[in-house]
Short mmCIF file of C-alpha atoms in Angstrom, two decimals:
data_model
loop_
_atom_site.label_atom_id
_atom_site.label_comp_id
_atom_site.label_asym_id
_atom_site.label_seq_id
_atom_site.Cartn_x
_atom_site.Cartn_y
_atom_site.Cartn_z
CA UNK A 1 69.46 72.09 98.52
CA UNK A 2 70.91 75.13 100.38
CA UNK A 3 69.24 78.56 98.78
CA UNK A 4 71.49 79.88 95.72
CA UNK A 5 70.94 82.60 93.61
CA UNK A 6 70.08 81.10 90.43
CA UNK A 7 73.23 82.55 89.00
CA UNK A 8 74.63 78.95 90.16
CA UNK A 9 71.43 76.66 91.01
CA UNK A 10 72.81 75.42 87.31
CA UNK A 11 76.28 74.07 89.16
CA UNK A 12 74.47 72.20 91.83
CA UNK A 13 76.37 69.31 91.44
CA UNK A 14 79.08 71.05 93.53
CA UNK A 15 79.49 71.94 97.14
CA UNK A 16 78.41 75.17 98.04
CA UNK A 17 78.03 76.51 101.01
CA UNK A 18 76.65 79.95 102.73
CA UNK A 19 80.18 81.38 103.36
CA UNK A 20 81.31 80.52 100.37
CA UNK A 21 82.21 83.16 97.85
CA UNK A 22 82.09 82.06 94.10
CA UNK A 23 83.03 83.92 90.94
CA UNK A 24 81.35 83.35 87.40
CA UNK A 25 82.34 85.00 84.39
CA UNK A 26 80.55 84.42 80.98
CA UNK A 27 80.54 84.99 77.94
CA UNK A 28 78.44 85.19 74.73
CA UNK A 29 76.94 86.14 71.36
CA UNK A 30 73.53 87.99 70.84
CA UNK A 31 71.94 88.58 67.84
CA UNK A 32 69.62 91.27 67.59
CA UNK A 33 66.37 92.10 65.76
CA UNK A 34 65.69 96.34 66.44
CA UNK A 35 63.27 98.85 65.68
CA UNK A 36 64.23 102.56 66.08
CA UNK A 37 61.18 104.85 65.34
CA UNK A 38 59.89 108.49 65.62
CA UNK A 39 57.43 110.35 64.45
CA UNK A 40 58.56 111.15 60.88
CA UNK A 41 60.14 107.23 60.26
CA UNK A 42 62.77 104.96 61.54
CA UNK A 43 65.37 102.30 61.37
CA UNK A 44 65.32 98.50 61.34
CA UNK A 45 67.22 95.47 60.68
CA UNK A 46 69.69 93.12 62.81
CA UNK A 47 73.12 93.19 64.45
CA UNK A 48 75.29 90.88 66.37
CA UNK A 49 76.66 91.73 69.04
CA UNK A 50 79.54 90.12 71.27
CA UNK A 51 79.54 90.58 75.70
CA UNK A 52 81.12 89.51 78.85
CA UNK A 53 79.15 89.32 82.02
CA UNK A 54 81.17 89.31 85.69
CA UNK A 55 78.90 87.45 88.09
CA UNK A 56 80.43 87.46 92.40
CA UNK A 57 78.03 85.17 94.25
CA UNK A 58 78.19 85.30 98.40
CA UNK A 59 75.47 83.71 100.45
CA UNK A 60 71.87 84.60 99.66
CA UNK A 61 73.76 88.11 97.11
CA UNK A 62 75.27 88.65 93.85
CA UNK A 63 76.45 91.27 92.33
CA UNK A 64 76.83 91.17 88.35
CA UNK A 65 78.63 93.68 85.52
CA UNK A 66 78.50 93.56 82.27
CA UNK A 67 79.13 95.13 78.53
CA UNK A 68 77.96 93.94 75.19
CA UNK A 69 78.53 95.79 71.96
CA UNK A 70 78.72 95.06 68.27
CA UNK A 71 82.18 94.65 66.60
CA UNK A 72 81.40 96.23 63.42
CA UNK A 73 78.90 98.39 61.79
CA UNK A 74 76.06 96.77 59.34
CA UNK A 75 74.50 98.58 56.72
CA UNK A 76 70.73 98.64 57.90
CA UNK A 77 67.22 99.42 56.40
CA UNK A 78 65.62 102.84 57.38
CA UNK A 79 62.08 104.05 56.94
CA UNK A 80 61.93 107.62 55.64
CA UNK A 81 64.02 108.63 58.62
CA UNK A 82 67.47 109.18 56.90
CA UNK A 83 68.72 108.89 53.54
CA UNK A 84 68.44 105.10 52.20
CA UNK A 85 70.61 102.63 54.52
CA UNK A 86 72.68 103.75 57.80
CA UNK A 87 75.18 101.63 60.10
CA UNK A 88 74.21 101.00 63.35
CA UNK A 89 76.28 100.91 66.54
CA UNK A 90 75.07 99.93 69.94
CA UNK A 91 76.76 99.30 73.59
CA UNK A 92 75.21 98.53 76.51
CA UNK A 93 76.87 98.78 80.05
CA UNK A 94 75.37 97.37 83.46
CA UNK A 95 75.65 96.93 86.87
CA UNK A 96 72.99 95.21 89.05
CA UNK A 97 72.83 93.76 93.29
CA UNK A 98 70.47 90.70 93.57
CA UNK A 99 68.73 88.87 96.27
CA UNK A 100 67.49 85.31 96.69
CA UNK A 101 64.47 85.17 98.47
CA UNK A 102 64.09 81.35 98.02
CA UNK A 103 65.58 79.07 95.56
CA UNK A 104 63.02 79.95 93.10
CA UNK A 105 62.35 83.72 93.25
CA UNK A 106 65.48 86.89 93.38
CA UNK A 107 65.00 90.24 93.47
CA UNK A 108 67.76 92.74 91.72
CA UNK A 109 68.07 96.46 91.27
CA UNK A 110 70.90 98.23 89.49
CA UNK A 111 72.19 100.89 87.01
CA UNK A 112 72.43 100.64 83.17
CA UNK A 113 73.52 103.04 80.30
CA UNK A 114 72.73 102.44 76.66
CA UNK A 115 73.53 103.95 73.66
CA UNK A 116 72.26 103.55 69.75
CA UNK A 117 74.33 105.18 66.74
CA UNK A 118 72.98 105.87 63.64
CA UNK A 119 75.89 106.25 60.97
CA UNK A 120 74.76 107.71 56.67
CA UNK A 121 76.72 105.96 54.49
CA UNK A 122 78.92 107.73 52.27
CA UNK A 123 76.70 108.37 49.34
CA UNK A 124 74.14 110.11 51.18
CA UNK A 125 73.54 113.61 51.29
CA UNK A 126 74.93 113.73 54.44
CA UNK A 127 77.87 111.58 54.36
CA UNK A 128 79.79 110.02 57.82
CA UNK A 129 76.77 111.90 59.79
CA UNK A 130 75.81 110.88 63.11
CA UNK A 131 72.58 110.77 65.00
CA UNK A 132 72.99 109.15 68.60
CA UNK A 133 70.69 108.22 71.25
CA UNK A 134 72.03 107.63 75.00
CA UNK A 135 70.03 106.51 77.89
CA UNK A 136 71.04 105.95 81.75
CA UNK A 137 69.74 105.26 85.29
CA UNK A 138 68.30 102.83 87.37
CA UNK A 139 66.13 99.58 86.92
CA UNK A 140 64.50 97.07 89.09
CA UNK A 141 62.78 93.77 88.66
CA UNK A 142 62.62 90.35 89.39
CA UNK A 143 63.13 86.49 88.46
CA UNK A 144 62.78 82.81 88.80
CA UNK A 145 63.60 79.39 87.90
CA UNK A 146 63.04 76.25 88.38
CA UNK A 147 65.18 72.76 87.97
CA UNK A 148 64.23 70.25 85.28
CA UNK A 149 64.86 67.13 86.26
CA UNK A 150 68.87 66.81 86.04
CA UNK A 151 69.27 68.06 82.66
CA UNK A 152 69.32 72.18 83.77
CA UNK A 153 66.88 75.23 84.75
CA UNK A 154 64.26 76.94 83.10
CA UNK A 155 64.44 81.30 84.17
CA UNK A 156 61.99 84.00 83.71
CA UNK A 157 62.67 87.78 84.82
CA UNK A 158 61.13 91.01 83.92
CA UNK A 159 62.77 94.67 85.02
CA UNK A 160 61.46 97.95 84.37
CA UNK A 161 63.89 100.90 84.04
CA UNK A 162 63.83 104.86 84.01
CA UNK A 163 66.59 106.46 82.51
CA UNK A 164 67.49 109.93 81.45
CA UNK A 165 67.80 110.27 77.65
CA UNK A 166 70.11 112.27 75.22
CA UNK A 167 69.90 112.86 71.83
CA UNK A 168 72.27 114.52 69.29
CA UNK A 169 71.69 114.29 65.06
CA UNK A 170 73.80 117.04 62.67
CA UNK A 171 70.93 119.45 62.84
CA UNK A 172 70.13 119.06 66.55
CA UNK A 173 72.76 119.91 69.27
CA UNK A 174 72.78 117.30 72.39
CA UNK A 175 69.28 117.25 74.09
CA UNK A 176 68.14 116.44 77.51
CA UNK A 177 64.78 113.82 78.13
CA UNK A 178 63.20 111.51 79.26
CA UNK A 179 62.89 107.57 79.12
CA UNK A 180 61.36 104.15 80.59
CA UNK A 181 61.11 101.07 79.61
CA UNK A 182 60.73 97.08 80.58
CA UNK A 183 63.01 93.70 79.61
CA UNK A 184 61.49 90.52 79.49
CA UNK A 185 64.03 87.62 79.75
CA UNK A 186 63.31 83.74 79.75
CA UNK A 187 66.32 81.69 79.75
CA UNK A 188 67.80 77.74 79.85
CA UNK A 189 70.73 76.82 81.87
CA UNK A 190 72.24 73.74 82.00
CA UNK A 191 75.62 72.30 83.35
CA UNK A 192 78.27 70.89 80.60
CA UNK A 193 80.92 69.80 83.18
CA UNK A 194 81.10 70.49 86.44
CA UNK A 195 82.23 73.66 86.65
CA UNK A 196 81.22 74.99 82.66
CA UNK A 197 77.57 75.55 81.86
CA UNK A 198 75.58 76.93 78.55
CA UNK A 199 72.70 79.41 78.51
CA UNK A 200 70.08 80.38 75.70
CA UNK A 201 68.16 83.45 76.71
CA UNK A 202 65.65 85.36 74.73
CA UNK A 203 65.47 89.11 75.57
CA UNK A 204 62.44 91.67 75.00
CA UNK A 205 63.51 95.41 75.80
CA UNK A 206 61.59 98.28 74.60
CA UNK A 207 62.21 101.53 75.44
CA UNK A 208 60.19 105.00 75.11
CA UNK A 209 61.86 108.42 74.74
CA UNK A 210 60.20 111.78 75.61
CA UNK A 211 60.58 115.26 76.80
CA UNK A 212 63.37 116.41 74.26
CA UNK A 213 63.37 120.03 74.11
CA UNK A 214 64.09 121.48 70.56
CA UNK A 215 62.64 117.84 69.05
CA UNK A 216 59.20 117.47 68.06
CA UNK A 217 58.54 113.65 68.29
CA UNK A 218 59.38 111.09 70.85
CA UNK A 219 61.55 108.18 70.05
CA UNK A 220 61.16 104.50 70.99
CA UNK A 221 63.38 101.01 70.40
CA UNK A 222 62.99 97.83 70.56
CA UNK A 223 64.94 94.61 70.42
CA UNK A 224 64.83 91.21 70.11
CA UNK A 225 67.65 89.67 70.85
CA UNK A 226 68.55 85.56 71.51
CA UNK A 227 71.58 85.20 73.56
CA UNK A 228 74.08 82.00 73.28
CA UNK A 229 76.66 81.88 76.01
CA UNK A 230 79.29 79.56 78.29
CA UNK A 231 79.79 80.61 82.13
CA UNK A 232 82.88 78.93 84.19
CA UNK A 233 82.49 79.13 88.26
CA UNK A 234 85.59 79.70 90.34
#
């Protein structure tokens, strides 16, 4: 088999070839188990989210955007943070360059930007009030994969990321810090026609917030998120 990124090992079946360039959009559904703490409490619960993912594939590179948010709010659980039950909005934004260094292993880099929004609901104290948490910059990692018999292929990748941080609540005006953080993906691809394929990935990110002036307590999140979603390659 010629060396693919394994963006497409999943469409082997057709005939690729190194000057070839393909283009594979997808998308999909994630639901979403978080944890939002600091110091003095925190927020938890679930949301669903909906994204689209832009995959360009030439030679041994590929270059992938994408955006996932939640559609609507959903009243969630906090933990002595807030008042009694908040809505939470998140969106997530990337764009990463990969590598194939064999058919099994790829190396990527890119940029991301992130952002959590904590909504009271109107019978708290503070009604319609907004606490927000944004994170951006750069992350690295790396992945592989192997085929299963003819049925599809099995992924791993981890990427570690170091972002700067803002946060911004009623009482405290927008603040500059700090943040890193690692994702942990293992996923199953696996072809439905020849040219439409489904994925199931499960997703560990947790992130760690520090260095906000005026703010006494760092911040971290994490999420747990399963991923169902259909790609097409053109």
């Amino acid at each position: 088999m010629k060396m693919l990124s394994l963006f497409i090992l999943v469409f082997s079946s057709l005939p690729v070839y190194a000057e070839e360039i393909l283009f594979i959009p997808t998308a999909y559904i994630a639901s979403k188990n978080f944890d939002y703490s600091t110091d003095n409490g925190g927020v938890s619960g679930r949301i669903t989210s909906l994204g689209v993912q832009f995959t360009g594939v030439y030679d041994r590179f590929y270059v992938s955007l994408s955006g996932e948010e939640n559609p609507a709010t959903v009243e969630e659980s906090t933990k002595n943070l807030l008042f009694n039950k908040v809505n939470v909005d998140r969106t997530d934004l990337a764009i990463s360059l990969g590598y194939e260094v064999n058919p099994s292993i790829r190396t990527f880099a890119g940029y991301k930007y992130g952002k959590t929004t904590l909504t009271e609901l109107p019978y708290s104290p503070y009604p319609h009030a907004q606490t927000s948490l944004e994170g951006k910059g750069i992350f690295i990692g790396a992945g592989g994969g192997w085929e299963v018999e003819d049925w599809g292929f099995i992924s791993f990748s981890a990427a570690y990321a170091m972002l700067d941080a803002t946060y911004e609540s009623p009482i405290i005006e927008a603040v500059e810090g700090k943040s890193s953080g690692t994702s942990l993906t293992v996923g199953w691809k696996a072809p439905i026609t020849q040219k439409l394929a489904y994925e199931v990935l499960l997703t560990r990110h947790d992130y760690y917030y520090e260095d906000f002036a005026q703010f006494g307590s760092d911040i971290s999140e994490q999420f747990l998120s399963i991923r169902l979603g259909l790609s097409y390659i053109f």
